Coordinates of C-alpha atoms (C1' of nucleotides) in Angstrom, one line a residue:
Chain A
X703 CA 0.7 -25.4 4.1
X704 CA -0.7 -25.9 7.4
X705 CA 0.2 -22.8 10.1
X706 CA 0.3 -23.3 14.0
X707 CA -0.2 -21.2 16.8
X708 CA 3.9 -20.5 16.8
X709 CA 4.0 -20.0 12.6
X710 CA 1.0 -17.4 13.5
X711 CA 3.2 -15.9 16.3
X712 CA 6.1 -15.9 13.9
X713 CA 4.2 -13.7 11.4
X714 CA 3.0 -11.2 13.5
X715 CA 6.4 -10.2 14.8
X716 CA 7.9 -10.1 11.2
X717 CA 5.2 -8.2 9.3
X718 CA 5.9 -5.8 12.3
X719 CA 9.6 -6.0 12.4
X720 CA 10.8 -7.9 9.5
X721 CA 14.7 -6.9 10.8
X722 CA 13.6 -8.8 14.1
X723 CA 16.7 -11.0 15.0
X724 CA 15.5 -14.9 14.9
X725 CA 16.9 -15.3 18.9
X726 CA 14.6 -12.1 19.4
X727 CA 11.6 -13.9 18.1
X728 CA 12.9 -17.3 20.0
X729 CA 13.1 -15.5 23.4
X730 CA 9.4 -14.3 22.3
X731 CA 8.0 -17.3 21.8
X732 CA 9.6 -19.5 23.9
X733 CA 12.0 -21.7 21.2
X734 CA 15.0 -21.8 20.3
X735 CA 16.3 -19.8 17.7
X736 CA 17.3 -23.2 15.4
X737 CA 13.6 -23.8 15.6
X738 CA 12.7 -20.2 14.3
X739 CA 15.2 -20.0 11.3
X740 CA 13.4 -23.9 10.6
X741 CA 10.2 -22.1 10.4
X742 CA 10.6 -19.3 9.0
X743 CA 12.7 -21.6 5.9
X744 CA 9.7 -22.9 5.7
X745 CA 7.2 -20.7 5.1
X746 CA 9.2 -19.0 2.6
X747 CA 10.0 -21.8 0.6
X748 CA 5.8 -22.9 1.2
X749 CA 5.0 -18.9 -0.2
X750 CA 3.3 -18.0 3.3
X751 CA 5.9 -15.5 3.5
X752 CA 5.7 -13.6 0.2
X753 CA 9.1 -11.2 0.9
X754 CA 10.4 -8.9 3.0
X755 CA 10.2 -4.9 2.3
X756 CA 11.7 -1.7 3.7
X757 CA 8.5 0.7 3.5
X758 CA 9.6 4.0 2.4
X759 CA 8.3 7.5 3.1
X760 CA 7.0 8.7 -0.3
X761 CA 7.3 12.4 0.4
X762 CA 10.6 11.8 1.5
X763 CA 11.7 10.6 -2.3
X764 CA 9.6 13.4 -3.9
X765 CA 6.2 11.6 -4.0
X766 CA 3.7 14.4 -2.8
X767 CA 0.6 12.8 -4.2
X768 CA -1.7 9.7 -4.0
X769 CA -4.4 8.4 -6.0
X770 CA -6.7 5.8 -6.3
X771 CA -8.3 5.8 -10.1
X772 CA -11.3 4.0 -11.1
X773 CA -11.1 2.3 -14.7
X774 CA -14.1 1.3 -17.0
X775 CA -12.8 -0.9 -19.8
X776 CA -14.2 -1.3 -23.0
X777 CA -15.5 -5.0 -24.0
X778 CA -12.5 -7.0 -25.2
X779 CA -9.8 -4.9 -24.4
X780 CA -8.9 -5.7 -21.2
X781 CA -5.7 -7.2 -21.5
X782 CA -4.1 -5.2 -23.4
X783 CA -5.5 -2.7 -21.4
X784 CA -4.2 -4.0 -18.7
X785 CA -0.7 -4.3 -20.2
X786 CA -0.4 -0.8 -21.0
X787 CA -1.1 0.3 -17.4
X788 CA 1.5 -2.0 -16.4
X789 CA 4.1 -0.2 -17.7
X790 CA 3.2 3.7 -16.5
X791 CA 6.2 4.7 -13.9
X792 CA 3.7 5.5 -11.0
X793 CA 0.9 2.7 -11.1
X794 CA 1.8 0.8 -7.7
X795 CA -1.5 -1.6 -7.8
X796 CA -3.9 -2.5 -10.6
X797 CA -6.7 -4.2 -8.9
X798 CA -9.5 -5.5 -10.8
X799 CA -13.1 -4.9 -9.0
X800 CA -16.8 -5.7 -9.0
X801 CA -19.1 -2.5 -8.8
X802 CA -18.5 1.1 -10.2
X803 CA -15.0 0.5 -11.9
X804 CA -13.6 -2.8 -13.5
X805 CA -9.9 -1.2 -12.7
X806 CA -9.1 0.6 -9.7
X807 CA -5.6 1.4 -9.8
X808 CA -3.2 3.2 -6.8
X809 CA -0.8 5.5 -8.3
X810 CA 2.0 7.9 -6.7
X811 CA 2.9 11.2 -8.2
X812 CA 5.7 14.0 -7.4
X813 CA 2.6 16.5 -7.3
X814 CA -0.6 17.3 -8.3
X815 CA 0.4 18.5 -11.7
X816 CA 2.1 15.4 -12.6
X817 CA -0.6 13.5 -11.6
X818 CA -2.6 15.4 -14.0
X819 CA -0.2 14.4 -16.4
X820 CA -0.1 11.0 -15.8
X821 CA -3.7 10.6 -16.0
X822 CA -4.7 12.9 -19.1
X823 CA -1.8 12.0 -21.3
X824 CA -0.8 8.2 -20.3
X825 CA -4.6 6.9 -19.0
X826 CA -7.3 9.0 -19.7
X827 CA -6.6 8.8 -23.2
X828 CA -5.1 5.7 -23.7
X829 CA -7.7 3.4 -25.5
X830 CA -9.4 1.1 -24.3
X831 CA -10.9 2.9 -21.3
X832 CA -14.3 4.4 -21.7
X833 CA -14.4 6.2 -18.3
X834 CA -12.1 7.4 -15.4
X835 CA -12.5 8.6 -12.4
X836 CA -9.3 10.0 -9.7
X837 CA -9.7 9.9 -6.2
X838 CA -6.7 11.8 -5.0
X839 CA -5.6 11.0 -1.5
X840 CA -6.0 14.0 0.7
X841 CA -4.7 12.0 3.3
X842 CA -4.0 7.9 4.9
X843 CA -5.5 8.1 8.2
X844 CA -4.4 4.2 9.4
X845 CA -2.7 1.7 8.1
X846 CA -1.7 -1.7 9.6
X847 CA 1.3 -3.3 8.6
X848 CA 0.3 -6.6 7.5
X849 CA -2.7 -8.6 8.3
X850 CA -4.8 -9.1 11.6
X851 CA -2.8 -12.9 12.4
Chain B
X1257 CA 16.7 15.0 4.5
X1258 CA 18.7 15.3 1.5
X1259 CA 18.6 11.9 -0.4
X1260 CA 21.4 11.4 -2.9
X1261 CA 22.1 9.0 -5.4
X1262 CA 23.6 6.5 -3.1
X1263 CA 20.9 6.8 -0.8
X1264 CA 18.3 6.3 -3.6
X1265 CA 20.4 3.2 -4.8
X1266 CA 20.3 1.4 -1.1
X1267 CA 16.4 2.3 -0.5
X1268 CA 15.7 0.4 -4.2
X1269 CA 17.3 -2.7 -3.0
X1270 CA 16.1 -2.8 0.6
X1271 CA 12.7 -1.9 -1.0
X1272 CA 12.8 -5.1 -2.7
X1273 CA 14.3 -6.9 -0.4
X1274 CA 15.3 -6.0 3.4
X1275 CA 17.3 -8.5 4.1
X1276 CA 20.1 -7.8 1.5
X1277 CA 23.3 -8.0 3.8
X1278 CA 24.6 -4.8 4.0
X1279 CA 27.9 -6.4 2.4
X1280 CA 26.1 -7.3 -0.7
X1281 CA 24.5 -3.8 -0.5
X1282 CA 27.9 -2.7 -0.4
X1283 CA 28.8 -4.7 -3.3
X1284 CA 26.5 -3.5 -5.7
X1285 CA 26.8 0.1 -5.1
X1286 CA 30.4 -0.3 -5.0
X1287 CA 31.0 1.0 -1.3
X1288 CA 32.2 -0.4 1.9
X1289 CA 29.4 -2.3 4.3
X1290 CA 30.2 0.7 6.4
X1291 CA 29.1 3.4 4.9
X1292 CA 25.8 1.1 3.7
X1293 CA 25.5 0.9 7.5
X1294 CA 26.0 4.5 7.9
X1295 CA 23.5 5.9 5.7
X1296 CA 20.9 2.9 6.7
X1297 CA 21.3 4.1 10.0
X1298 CA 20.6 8.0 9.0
X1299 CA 17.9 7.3 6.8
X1300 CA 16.1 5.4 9.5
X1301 CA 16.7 8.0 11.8
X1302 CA 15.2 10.9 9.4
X1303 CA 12.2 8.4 9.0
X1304 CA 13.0 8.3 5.1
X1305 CA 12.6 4.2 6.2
X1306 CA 10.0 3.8 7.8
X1307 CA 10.2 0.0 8.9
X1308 CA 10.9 -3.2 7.3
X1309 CA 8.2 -5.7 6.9
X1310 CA 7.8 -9.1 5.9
X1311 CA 4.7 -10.0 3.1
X1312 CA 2.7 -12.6 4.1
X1313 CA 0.2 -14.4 1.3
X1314 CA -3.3 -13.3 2.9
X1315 CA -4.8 -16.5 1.4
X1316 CA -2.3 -18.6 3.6
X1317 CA -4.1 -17.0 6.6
X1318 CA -7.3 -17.5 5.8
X1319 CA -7.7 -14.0 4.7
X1320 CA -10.0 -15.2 1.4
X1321 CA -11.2 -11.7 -0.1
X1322 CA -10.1 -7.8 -0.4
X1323 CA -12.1 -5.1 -1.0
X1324 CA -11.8 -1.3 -1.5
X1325 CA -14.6 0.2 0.7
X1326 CA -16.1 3.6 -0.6
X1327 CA -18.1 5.6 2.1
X1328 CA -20.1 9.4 2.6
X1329 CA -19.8 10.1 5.6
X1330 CA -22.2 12.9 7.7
X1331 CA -21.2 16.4 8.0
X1332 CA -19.3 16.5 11.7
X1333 CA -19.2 12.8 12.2
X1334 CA -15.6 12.8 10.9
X1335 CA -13.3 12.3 13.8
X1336 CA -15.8 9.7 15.4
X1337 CA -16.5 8.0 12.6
X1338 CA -12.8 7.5 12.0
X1339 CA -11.8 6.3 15.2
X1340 CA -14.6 3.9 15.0
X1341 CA -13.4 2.4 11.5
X1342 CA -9.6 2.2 12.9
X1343 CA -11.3 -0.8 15.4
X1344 CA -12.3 -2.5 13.3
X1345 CA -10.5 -5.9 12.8
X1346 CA -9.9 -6.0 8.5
X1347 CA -9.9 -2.6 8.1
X1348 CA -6.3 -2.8 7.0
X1349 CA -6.0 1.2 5.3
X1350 CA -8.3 4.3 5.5
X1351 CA -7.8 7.0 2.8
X1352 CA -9.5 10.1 3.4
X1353 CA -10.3 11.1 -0.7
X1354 CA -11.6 13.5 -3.0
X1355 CA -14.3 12.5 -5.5
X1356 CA -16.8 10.5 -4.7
X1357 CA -16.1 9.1 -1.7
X1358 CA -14.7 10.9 1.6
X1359 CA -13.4 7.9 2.9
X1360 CA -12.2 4.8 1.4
X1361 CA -11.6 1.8 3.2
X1362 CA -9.3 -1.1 1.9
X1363 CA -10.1 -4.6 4.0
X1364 CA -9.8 -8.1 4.0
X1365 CA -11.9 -10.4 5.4
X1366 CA -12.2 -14.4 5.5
X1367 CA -14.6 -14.8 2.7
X1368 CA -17.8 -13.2 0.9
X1369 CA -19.4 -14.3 3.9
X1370 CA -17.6 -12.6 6.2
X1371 CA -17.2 -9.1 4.5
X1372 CA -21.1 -9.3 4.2
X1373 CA -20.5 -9.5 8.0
X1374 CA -18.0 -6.9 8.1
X1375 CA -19.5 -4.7 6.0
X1376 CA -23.2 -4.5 7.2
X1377 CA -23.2 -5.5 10.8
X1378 CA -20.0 -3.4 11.3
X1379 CA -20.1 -0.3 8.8
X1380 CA -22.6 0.1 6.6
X1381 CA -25.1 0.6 10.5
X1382 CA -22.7 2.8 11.7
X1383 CA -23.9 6.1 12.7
X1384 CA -22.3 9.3 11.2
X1385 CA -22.0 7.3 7.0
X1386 CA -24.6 8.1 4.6
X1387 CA -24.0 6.1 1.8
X1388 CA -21.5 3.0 0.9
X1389 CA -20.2 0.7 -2.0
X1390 CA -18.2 -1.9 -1.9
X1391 CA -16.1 -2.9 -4.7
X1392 CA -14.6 -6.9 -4.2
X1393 CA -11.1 -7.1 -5.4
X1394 CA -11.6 -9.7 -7.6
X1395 CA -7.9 -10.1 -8.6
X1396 CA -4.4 -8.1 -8.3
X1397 CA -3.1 -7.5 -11.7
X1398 CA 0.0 -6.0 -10.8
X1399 CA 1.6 -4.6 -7.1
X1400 CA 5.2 -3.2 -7.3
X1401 CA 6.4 -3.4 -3.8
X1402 CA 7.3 0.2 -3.4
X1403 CA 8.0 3.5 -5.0
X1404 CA 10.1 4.0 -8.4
X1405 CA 12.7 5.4 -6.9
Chain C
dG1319 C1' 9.9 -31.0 15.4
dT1320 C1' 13.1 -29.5 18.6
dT1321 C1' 17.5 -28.6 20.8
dG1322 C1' 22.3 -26.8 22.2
dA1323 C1' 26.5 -25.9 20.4
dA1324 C1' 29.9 -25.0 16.8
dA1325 C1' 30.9 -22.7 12.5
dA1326 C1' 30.1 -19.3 9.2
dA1327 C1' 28.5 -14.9 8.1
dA1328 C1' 26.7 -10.7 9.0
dT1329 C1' 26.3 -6.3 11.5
dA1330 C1' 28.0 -2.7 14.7
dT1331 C1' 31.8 0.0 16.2
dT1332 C1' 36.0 2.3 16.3
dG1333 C1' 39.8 5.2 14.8
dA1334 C1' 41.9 7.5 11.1
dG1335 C1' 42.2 9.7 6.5
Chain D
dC871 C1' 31.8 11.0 4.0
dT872 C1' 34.3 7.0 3.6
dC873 C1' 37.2 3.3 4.8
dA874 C1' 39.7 -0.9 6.9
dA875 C1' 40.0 -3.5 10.9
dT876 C1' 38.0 -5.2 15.0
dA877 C1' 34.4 -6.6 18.2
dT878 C1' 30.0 -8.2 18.7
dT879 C1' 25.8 -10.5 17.2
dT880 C1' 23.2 -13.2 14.2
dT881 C1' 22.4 -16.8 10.9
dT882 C1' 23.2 -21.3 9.6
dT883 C1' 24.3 -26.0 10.1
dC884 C1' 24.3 -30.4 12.4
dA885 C1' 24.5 -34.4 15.5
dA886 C1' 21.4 -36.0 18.8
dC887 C1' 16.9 -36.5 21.2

DNA sequence: GTTGAAAAAATATTGAG
DNA sequence: CTCAATATTTTTTCAAC
């Protein structure tokens, strides 16, 4: 699907504000709000607009800890690999990467010691993984909602 | 703030989606709009939500490749070196981490091309990092959007 | 594609239990 | 804290340009 200047100007505001009322984002850009809600229709049905998402404070629903954990997997076991870390309460993101690790995966934990947990007893040992590495996040020091648009 | 079960049901579904009418809220926690509205209202307040966002497909706007951004950086050079990083357009997240790495970097950038751009004009260059490696995401297995809760 | 206006639906507010 | 009822605002639809 092909964006314009207005679909662009339409995204910014609702990866910012996704609650943004559509004759908010009309008196914004200049349009009327019939012309928003057609947009907007549109990009969701066309997938440019993948959902909409209240971000929640992890500490504030017991998550004290963040990690991001580098995976080597062994030769010919990477989707079922792959399966298995699917299904670990915790694992936000599974990326799969070029360099060091062939899996980088994000994971949340209520603290350190059930991170360790996580990782010794559900990854570390799981098979399939010949190495493993846990960056723990001391701390996020920016993050932009959404994409430069 | 003191999250109870009620609370933990409503942040699930706006996690997933944040434009669930508070009436269908309502419905599927079996309590009035009202009180949805209500404890919406004080979550948001107590910055349990954060904000509400909408997702948009980076590929729909031009945003071809992510990568997760490992970096040293020089003993001192912290604060500047951060606030230098923050500028820079596709640096979408900066974690400060144990491990190998004291910062890593997630960004997106148009394609190969431009994180080659990004990377080397921009931050491998920069004064106050020692060392870098960037790891392309070559594919997302797997992204919950947001926290088990 | 866009619009203004009407209809439908949702949210915000109020007052009381 | 929760609710029902009401007031306000927003979303959605639609004929017309």
């Amino acid at each position: 699907m092909e964006l314009d200047d207005t679909d662009r100007a339409i995204l910014r505001i609702l990866q910012e504000d996704a609650r943004t009322p559509f004759s908010e984002i009309a008196r914004r850009i200049d349009m009327s709000s019939a012309t928003v809600h057609d947009r907007v229709g549109r990009m969701e049905d066309a997938g440019v607009i993948e959902g909409y998402h209240a971000s929640v404070n992890p500490k504030a629903v017991g998550y004290g800890v963040s990690a991001l954990v580098g995976l080597r997997v062994e030769q010919g076991r990477e989707e079922d690999a792959l399966e298995r870390l699917r299904e670990i309460e915790g694992v936000r993101e599974i990326h799969l990467t070029t360099g060091e690790w062939d899996v980088i995966l994000r994971v949340v934990a209520e603290d350190t010691d059930r991170l360790r947990d996580l990782m010794f007893d559900r990854v570390a040992n799981m098979d399939g993984f010949s190495r493993s590495q846990t960056m723990i996040i001391l701390g996020t020091d920016y993050e932009t909602e959404g994409l430069p648009i």
